[in-house]
mmCIF file of C-alpha atoms in Angstrom:
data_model
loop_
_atom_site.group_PDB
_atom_site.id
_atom_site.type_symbol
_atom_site.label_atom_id
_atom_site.label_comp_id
_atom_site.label_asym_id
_atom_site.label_seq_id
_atom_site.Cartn_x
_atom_site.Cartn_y
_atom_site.Cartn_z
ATOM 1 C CA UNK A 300 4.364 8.900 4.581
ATOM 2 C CA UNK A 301 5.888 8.850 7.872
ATOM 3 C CA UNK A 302 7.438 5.963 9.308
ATOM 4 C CA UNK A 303 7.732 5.588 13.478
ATOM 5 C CA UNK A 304 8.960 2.643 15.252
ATOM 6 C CA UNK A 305 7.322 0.152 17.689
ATOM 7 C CA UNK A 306 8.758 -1.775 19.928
ATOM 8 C CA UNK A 307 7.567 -5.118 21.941
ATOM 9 C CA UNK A 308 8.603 -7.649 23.877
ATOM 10 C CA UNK A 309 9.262 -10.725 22.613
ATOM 11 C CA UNK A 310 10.389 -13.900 24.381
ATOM 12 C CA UNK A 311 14.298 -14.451 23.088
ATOM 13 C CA UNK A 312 13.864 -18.123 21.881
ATOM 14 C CA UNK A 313 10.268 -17.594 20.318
ATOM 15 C CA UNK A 314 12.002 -14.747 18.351
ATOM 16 C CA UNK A 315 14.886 -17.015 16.879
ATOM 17 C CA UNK A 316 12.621 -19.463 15.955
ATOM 18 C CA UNK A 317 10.487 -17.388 13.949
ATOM 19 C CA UNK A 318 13.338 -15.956 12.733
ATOM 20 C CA UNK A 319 15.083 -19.290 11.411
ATOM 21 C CA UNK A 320 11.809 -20.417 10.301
ATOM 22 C CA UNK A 321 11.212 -17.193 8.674
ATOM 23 C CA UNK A 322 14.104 -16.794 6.638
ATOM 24 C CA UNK A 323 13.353 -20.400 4.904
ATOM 25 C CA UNK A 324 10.751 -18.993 3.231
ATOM 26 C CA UNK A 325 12.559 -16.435 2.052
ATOM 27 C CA UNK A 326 11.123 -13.415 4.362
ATOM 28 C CA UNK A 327 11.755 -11.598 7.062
ATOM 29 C CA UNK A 328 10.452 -10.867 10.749
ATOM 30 C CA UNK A 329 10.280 -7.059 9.925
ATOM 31 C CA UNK A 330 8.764 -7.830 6.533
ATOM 32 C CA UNK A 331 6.199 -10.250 8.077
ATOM 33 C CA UNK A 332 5.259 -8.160 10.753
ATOM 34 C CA UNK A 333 5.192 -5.656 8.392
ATOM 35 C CA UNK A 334 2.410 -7.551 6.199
ATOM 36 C CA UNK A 335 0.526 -8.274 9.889
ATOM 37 C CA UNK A 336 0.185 -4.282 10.494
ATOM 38 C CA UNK A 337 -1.067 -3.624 7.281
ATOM 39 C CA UNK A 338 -4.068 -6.376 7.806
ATOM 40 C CA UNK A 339 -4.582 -4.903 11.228
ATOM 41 C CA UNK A 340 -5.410 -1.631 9.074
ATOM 42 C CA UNK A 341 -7.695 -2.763 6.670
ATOM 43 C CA UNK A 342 -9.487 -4.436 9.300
ATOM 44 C CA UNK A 343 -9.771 -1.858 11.593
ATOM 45 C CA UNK A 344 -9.798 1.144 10.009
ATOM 46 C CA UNK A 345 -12.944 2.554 8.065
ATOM 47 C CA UNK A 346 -12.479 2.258 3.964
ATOM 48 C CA UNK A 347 -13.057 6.497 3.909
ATOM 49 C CA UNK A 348 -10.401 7.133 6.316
ATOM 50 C CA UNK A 349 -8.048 4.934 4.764
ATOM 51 C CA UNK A 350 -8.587 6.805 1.632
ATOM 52 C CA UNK A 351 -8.402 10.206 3.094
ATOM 53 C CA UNK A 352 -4.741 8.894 4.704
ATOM 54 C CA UNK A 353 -3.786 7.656 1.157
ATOM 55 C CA UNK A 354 -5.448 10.853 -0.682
ATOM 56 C CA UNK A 355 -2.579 13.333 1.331
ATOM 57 C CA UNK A 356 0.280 10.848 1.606
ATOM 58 C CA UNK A 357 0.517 10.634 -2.249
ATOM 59 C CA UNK A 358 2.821 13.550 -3.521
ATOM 60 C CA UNK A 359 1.275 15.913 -5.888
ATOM 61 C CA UNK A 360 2.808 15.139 -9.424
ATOM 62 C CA UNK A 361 4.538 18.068 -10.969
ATOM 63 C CA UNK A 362 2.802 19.454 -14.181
ATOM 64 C CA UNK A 363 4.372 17.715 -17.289
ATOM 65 C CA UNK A 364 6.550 20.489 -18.852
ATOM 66 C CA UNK A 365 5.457 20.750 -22.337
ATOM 67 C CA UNK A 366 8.014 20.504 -25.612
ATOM 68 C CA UNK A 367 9.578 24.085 -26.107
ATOM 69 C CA UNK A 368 9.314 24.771 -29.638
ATOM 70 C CA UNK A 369 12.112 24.339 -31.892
ATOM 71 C CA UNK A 370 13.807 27.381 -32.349
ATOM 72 C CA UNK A 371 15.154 28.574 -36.057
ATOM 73 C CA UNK A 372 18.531 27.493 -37.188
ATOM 74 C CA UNK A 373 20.627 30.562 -37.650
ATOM 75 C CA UNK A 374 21.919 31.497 -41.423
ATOM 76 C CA UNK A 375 18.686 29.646 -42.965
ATOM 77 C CA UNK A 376 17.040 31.792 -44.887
ATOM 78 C CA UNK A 377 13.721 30.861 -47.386
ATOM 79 C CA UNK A 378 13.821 31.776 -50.802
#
């Protein structure tokens, strides 16, 4: 799927705090807001249109190719 950016403003010192008290457990800002978005979603948007979005953002898999079949050795012969 298609990623886009958003952008908001944040008060400077709010921001570093989250971020230092972020990164002690181990995460990220972008990861957490990240997490936030995709609860907004679920909320929000109906369970049929989330699986229409999901239905043509999956890529089509590629028919398996089958096993060609093993071709004769040359110079055998059956008796």
């Amino acid at each position: 799927m298609r990623k886009i950016t958003v952008s908001i403003q944040v008060d400077a010192e709010k921001l570093r705090a989250i971020q230092f008290y972020v990164g002690r457990k181990n995460s990220t800002v972008e990861a957490e807001l990240e997490d936030c978005v995709n609860k907004i979603y679920e909320k929000y948007v109906p369970a049929q249109t989330r699986e229409y979005i999901e239905s043509i953002a999956a890529p089509a898999r590629p028919p398996r190719p089958g096993r060609p079949a093993p071709k004769p050795e040359e110079g055998y012969h059956e008796q």
